JSON list of C-alpha atoms in Angstrom, two decimals:
[
{"chain": "A", "resi": 1, "resn": "ASN", "atom": "CA", "xyz": [0.00, 0.00, 0.00]},
{"chain": "A", "resi": 2, "resn": "ASP", "atom": "CA", "xyz": [1.63, 3.27, -1.11]},
{"chain": "A", "resi": 3, "resn": "ASN", "atom": "CA", "xyz": [-0.22, 5.21, 1.58]},
{"chain": "A", "resi": 4, "resn": "ASN", "atom": "CA", "xyz": [1.80, 3.56, 4.35]},
{"chain": "A", "resi": 5, "resn": "ASN", "atom": "CA", "xyz": [4.24, 5.96, 5.96]},
{"chain": "A", "resi": 6, "resn": "HIS", "atom": "CA", "xyz": [7.45, 3.95, 6.44]},
{"chain": "A", "resi": 7, "resn": "HIS", "atom": "CA", "xyz": [11.02, 5.25, 6.46]},
{"chain": "A", "resi": 8, "resn": "HIS", "atom": "CA", "xyz": [13.91, 4.30, 4.19]},
{"chain": "A", "resi": 9, "resn": "TRP", "atom": "CA", "xyz": [17.56, 5.04, 5.07]},
{"chain": "A", "resi": 10, "resn": "THR", "atom": "CA", "xyz": [19.54, 6.53, 2.20]},
{"chain": "A", "resi": 11, "resn": "ASN", "atom": "CA", "xyz": [23.09, 7.72, 2.82]},
{"chain": "A", "resi": 12, "resn": "GLY", "atom": "CA", "xyz": [22.38, 8.77, 6.39]},
{"chain": "A", "resi": 13, "resn": "SER", "atom": "CA", "xyz": [19.08, 10.55, 5.75]},
{"chain": "A", "resi": 14, "resn": "ILE", "atom": "CA", "xyz": [15.49, 9.44, 6.20]},
{"chain": "A", "resi": 15, "resn": "GLU", "atom": "CA", "xyz": [12.90, 9.82, 3.49]},
{"chain": "A", "resi": 16, "resn": "ASP", "atom": "CA", "xyz": [9.29, 8.67, 3.34]},
{"chain": "A", "resi": 17, "resn": "ARG", "atom": "CA", "xyz": [9.04, 5.44, 1.35]},
{"chain": "A", "resi": 18, "resn": "PRO", "atom": "CA", "xyz": [6.60, 2.52, 1.17]},
{"chain": "A", "resi": 19, "resn": "THR", "atom": "CA", "xyz": [9.19, -0.10, 2.23]},
{"chain": "A", "resi": 20, "resn": "ILE", "atom": "CA", "xyz": [12.37, -0.44, 4.24]},
{"chain": "A", "resi": 21, "resn": "SER", "atom": "CA", "xyz": [14.62, -1.84, 1.58]},
{"chain": "A", "resi": 22, "resn": "THR", "atom": "CA", "xyz": [18.18, -0.95, 2.53]},
{"chain": "A", "resi": 23, "resn": "LEU", "atom": "CA", "xyz": [18.21, -2.36, 6.04]},
{"chain": "A", "resi": 24, "resn": "LEU", "atom": "CA", "xyz": [18.31, -5.92, 4.75]},
{"chain": "A", "resi": 25, "resn": "PRO", "atom": "CA", "xyz": [18.25, -7.53, 1.30]},
{"chain": "A", "resi": 26, "resn": "ASP", "atom": "CA", "xyz": [15.12, -8.53, -0.61]},
{"chain": "A", "resi": 27, "resn": "ASN", "atom": "CA", "xyz": [12.96, -5.87, 1.07]},
{"chain": "A", "resi": 28, "resn": "ASN", "atom": "CA", "xyz": [12.94, -7.75, 4.39]},
{"chain": "A", "resi": 29, "resn": "MET", "atom": "CA", "xyz": [12.55, -5.75, 7.51]},
{"chain": "A", "resi": 30, "resn": "ILE", "atom": "CA", "xyz": [14.43, -8.39, 9.54]},
{"chain": "A", "resi": 31, "resn": "SER", "atom": "CA", "xyz": [16.14, -11.46, 8.11]},
{"chain": "A", "resi": 32, "resn": "GLU", "atom": "CA", "xyz": [17.45, -12.83, 11.40]},
{"chain": "A", "resi": 33, "resn": "PHE", "atom": "CA", "xyz": [17.03, -12.22, 15.10]},
{"chain": "A", "resi": 34, "resn": "PHE", "atom": "CA", "xyz": [19.45, -13.66, 17.62]},
{"chain": "A", "resi": 35, "resn": "VAL", "atom": "CA", "xyz": [20.50, -13.34, 21.26]},
{"chain": "A", "resi": 36, "resn": "ILE", "atom": "CA", "xyz": [24.06, -14.30, 22.07]},
{"chain": "A", "resi": 37, "resn": "SER", "atom": "CA", "xyz": [25.91, -14.73, 25.36]},
{"chain": "A", "resi": 38, "resn": "PRO", "atom": "CA", "xyz": [28.99, -12.67, 26.27]},
{"chain": "A", "resi": 39, "resn": "ARG", "atom": "CA", "xyz": [31.06, -15.68, 25.11]},
{"chain": "A", "resi": 40, "resn": "GLY", "atom": "CA", "xyz": [29.37, -15.72, 21.70]},
{"chain": "A", "resi": 41, "resn": "ASP", "atom": "CA", "xyz": [27.09, -18.72, 22.25]},
{"chain": "A", "resi": 42, "resn": "THR", "atom": "CA", "xyz": [23.72, -18.47, 20.51]},
{"chain": "A", "resi": 43, "resn": "ILE", "atom": "CA", "xyz": [20.91, -18.44, 23.09]},
{"chain": "A", "resi": 44, "resn": "ILE", "atom": "CA", "xyz": [17.98, -17.63, 20.80]},
{"chain": "A", "resi": 45, "resn": "ALA", "atom": "CA", "xyz": [17.92, -17.57, 17.00]},
{"chain": "A", "resi": 46, "resn": "LYS", "atom": "CA", "xyz": [15.10, -16.98, 14.52]},
{"chain": "A", "resi": 47, "resn": "GLN", "atom": "CA", "xyz": [15.34, -16.71, 10.73]},
{"chain": "A", "resi": 48, "resn": "TYR", "atom": "CA", "xyz": [12.67, -15.00, 8.64]},
{"chain": "A", "resi": 49, "resn": "ARG", "atom": "CA", "xyz": [11.83, -15.76, 5.02]},
{"chain": "A", "resi": 50, "resn": "ASN", "atom": "CA", "xyz": [11.94, -13.14, 2.29]},
{"chain": "A", "resi": 51, "resn": "GLU", "atom": "CA", "xyz": [9.01, -12.31, -0.01]},
{"chain": "A", "resi": 52, "resn": "ARG", "atom": "CA", "xyz": [9.92, -15.27, -2.26]},
{"chain": "A", "resi": 53, "resn": "GLY", "atom": "CA", "xyz": [9.81, -17.69, 0.69]},
{"chain": "A", "resi": 54, "resn": "GLU", "atom": "CA", "xyz": [13.59, -18.14, 0.78]},
{"chain": "A", "resi": 55, "resn": "VAL", "atom": "CA", "xyz": [15.65, -18.24, 3.95]},
{"chain": "A", "resi": 56, "resn": "GLY", "atom": "CA", "xyz": [18.89, -16.23, 4.02]},
{"chain": "A", "resi": 57, "resn": "ALA", "atom": "CA", "xyz": [22.41, -17.47, 4.75]},
{"chain": "A", "resi": 58, "resn": "HIS", "atom": "CA", "xyz": [23.06, -19.84, 7.61]},
{"chain": "A", "resi": 59, "resn": "GLU", "atom": "CA", "xyz": [22.43, -18.13, 10.94]},
{"chain": "A", "resi": 60, "resn": "ARG", "atom": "CA", "xyz": [25.72, -19.30, 12.47]},
{"chain": "A", "resi": 61, "resn": "SER", "atom": "CA", "xyz": [27.85, -17.48, 9.89]},
{"chain": "A", "resi": 62, "resn": "HIS", "atom": "CA", "xyz": [26.06, -14.22, 10.68]},
{"chain": "A", "resi": 63, "resn": "THR", "atom": "CA", "xyz": [26.21, -14.61, 14.47]},
{"chain": "A", "resi": 64, "resn": "GLU", "atom": "CA", "xyz": [29.92, -15.45, 14.39]},
{"chain": "A", "resi": 65, "resn": "ALA", "atom": "CA", "xyz": [30.77, -12.50, 12.13]},
{"chain": "A", "resi": 66, "resn": "PHE", "atom": "CA", "xyz": [28.64, -10.15, 14.24]},
{"chain": "A", "resi": 67, "resn": "PHE", "atom": "CA", "xyz": [30.17, -11.39, 17.51]},
{"chain": "A", "resi": 68, "resn": "ARG", "atom": "CA", "xyz": [33.74, -10.92, 16.23]},
{"chain": "A", "resi": 69, "resn": "LYS", "atom": "CA", "xyz": [32.96, -7.43, 14.95]},
{"chain": "A", "resi": 70, "resn": "VAL", "atom": "CA", "xyz": [31.42, -6.29, 18.26]},
{"chain": "A", "resi": 71, "resn": "GLN", "atom": "CA", "xyz": [34.12, -7.94, 20.41]},
{"chain": "A", "resi": 72, "resn": "PHE", "atom": "CA", "xyz": [37.02, -6.50, 18.42]},
{"chain": "A", "resi": 73, "resn": "TRP", "atom": "CA", "xyz": [35.51, -3.16, 17.40]},
{"chain": "A", "resi": 74, "resn": "ASP", "atom": "CA", "xyz": [38.41, -1.07, 18.76]},
{"chain": "A", "resi": 75, "resn": "GLN", "atom": "CA", "xyz": [41.04, -3.45, 17.39]},
{"chain": "A", "resi": 76, "resn": "ASP", "atom": "CA", "xyz": [39.54, -3.17, 13.90]},
{"chain": "A", "resi": 77, "resn": "ARG", "atom": "CA", "xyz": [39.50, 0.62, 14.18]},
{"chain": "A", "resi": 78, "resn": "ASP", "atom": "CA", "xyz": [43.08, 0.76, 15.52]},
{"chain": "A", "resi": 79, "resn": "GLU", "atom": "CA", "xyz": [44.35, -1.32, 12.58]},
{"chain": "A", "resi": 80, "resn": "GLN", "atom": "CA", "xyz": [42.82, 1.25, 10.24]},
{"chain": "A", "resi": 81, "resn": "ALA", "atom": "CA", "xyz": [44.61, 4.17, 11.96]},
{"chain": "A", "resi": 82, "resn": "GLU", "atom": "CA", "xyz": [47.14, 5.96, 9.77]},
{"chain": "A", "resi": 83, "resn": "GLY", "atom": "CA", "xyz": [50.90, 5.69, 10.26]},
{"chain": "A", "resi": 84, "resn": "GLY", "atom": "CA", "xyz": [50.73, 2.56, 12.41]},
{"chain": "A", "resi": 85, "resn": "GLU", "atom": "CA", "xyz": [50.58, 4.69, 15.56]},
{"chain": "A", "resi": 86, "resn": "GLU", "atom": "CA", "xyz": [48.93, 3.24, 18.61]},
{"chain": "A", "resi": 87, "resn": "ASN", "atom": "CA", "xyz": [45.60, 4.91, 19.17]},
{"chain": "A", "resi": 88, "resn": "LYS", "atom": "CA", "xyz": [45.55, 6.51, 22.65]},
{"chain": "A", "resi": 89, "resn": "ARG", "atom": "CA", "xyz": [41.79, 7.14, 22.87]},
{"chain": "A", "resi": 90, "resn": "ARG", "atom": "CA", "xyz": [39.57, 5.34, 25.38]},
{"chain": "A", "resi": 91, "resn": "LYS", "atom": "CA", "xyz": [38.06, 1.95, 24.55]},
{"chain": "A", "resi": 92, "resn": "GLU", "atom": "CA", "xyz": [34.79, 2.30, 22.66]},
{"chain": "A", "resi": 93, "resn": "ASP", "atom": "CA", "xyz": [31.97, -0.17, 22.19]},
{"chain": "A", "resi": 94, "resn": "ALA", "atom": "CA", "xyz": [30.55, -0.88, 18.77]},
{"chain": "A", "resi": 95, "resn": "PRO", "atom": "CA", "xyz": [27.76, 1.55, 17.84]},
{"chain": "A", "resi": 96, "resn": "PRO", "atom": "CA", "xyz": [24.19, 0.24, 18.12]},
{"chain": "A", "resi": 97, "resn": "VAL", "atom": "CA", "xyz": [23.83, 0.18, 14.31]},
{"chain": "A", "resi": 98, "resn": "PHE", "atom": "CA", "xyz": [26.64, -0.60, 11.89]},
{"chain": "A", "resi": 99, "resn": "LEU", "atom": "CA", "xyz": [27.18, -1.90, 8.36]},
{"chain": "A", "resi": 100, "resn": "MET", "atom": "CA", "xyz": [29.20, -5.08, 7.85]},
{"chain": "A", "resi": 101, "resn": "PRO", "atom": "CA", "xyz": [31.31, -5.89, 4.77]},
{"chain": "A", "resi": 102, "resn": "ASP", "atom": "CA", "xyz": [28.59, -8.35, 3.69]},
{"chain": "A", "resi": 103, "resn": "GLY", "atom": "CA", "xyz": [26.35, -5.33, 3.03]},
{"chain": "A", "resi": 104, "resn": "LEU", "atom": "CA", "xyz": [23.95, -6.08, 5.89]},
{"chain": "A", "resi": 105, "resn": "SER", "atom": "CA", "xyz": [23.13, -3.65, 8.67]},
{"chain": "A", "resi": 106, "resn": "TYR", "atom": "CA", "xyz": [23.29, -4.99, 12.20]},
{"chain": "A", "resi": 107, "resn": "ILE", "atom": "CA", "xyz": [21.37, -3.49, 15.11]},
{"chain": "A", "resi": 108, "resn": "HIS", "atom": "CA", "xyz": [22.29, -4.52, 18.64]},
{"chain": "A", "resi": 109, "resn": "VAL", "atom": "CA", "xyz": [21.72, -3.76, 22.29]},
{"chain": "A", "resi": 110, "resn": "LYS", "atom": "CA", "xyz": [24.28, -4.85, 24.86]},
{"chain": "A", "resi": 111, "resn": "ARG", "atom": "CA", "xyz": [22.79, -5.84, 28.22]},
{"chain": "A", "resi": 112, "resn": "ASN", "atom": "CA", "xyz": [24.50, -6.97, 31.41]},
{"chain": "A", "resi": 113, "resn": "GLY", "atom": "CA", "xyz": [22.68, -9.02, 34.00]}
]
């Protein structure tokens, strides 16, 4: 329905669009949902089908890649620093939303307790 008022992210801005197409491929709103432990063990996992009834890539590959990215966020950023200098800034957590090299956006909330 074109009268629905949904939002679509495009290069950091929000515009009114009928679908959310850039968050995940194939016009899915969510392709996977998972809860992982601080050690990286999958506690809960749910995959969603796209409009064609297909399931995306294996959940484990996504959870492992996501876990490594969040755990080593600062290390990845330090390796990208120019001149090989050690970065003296304070340790930072991964942002709540980030884009992975696979082209998927990941949204996360870190909870303790």
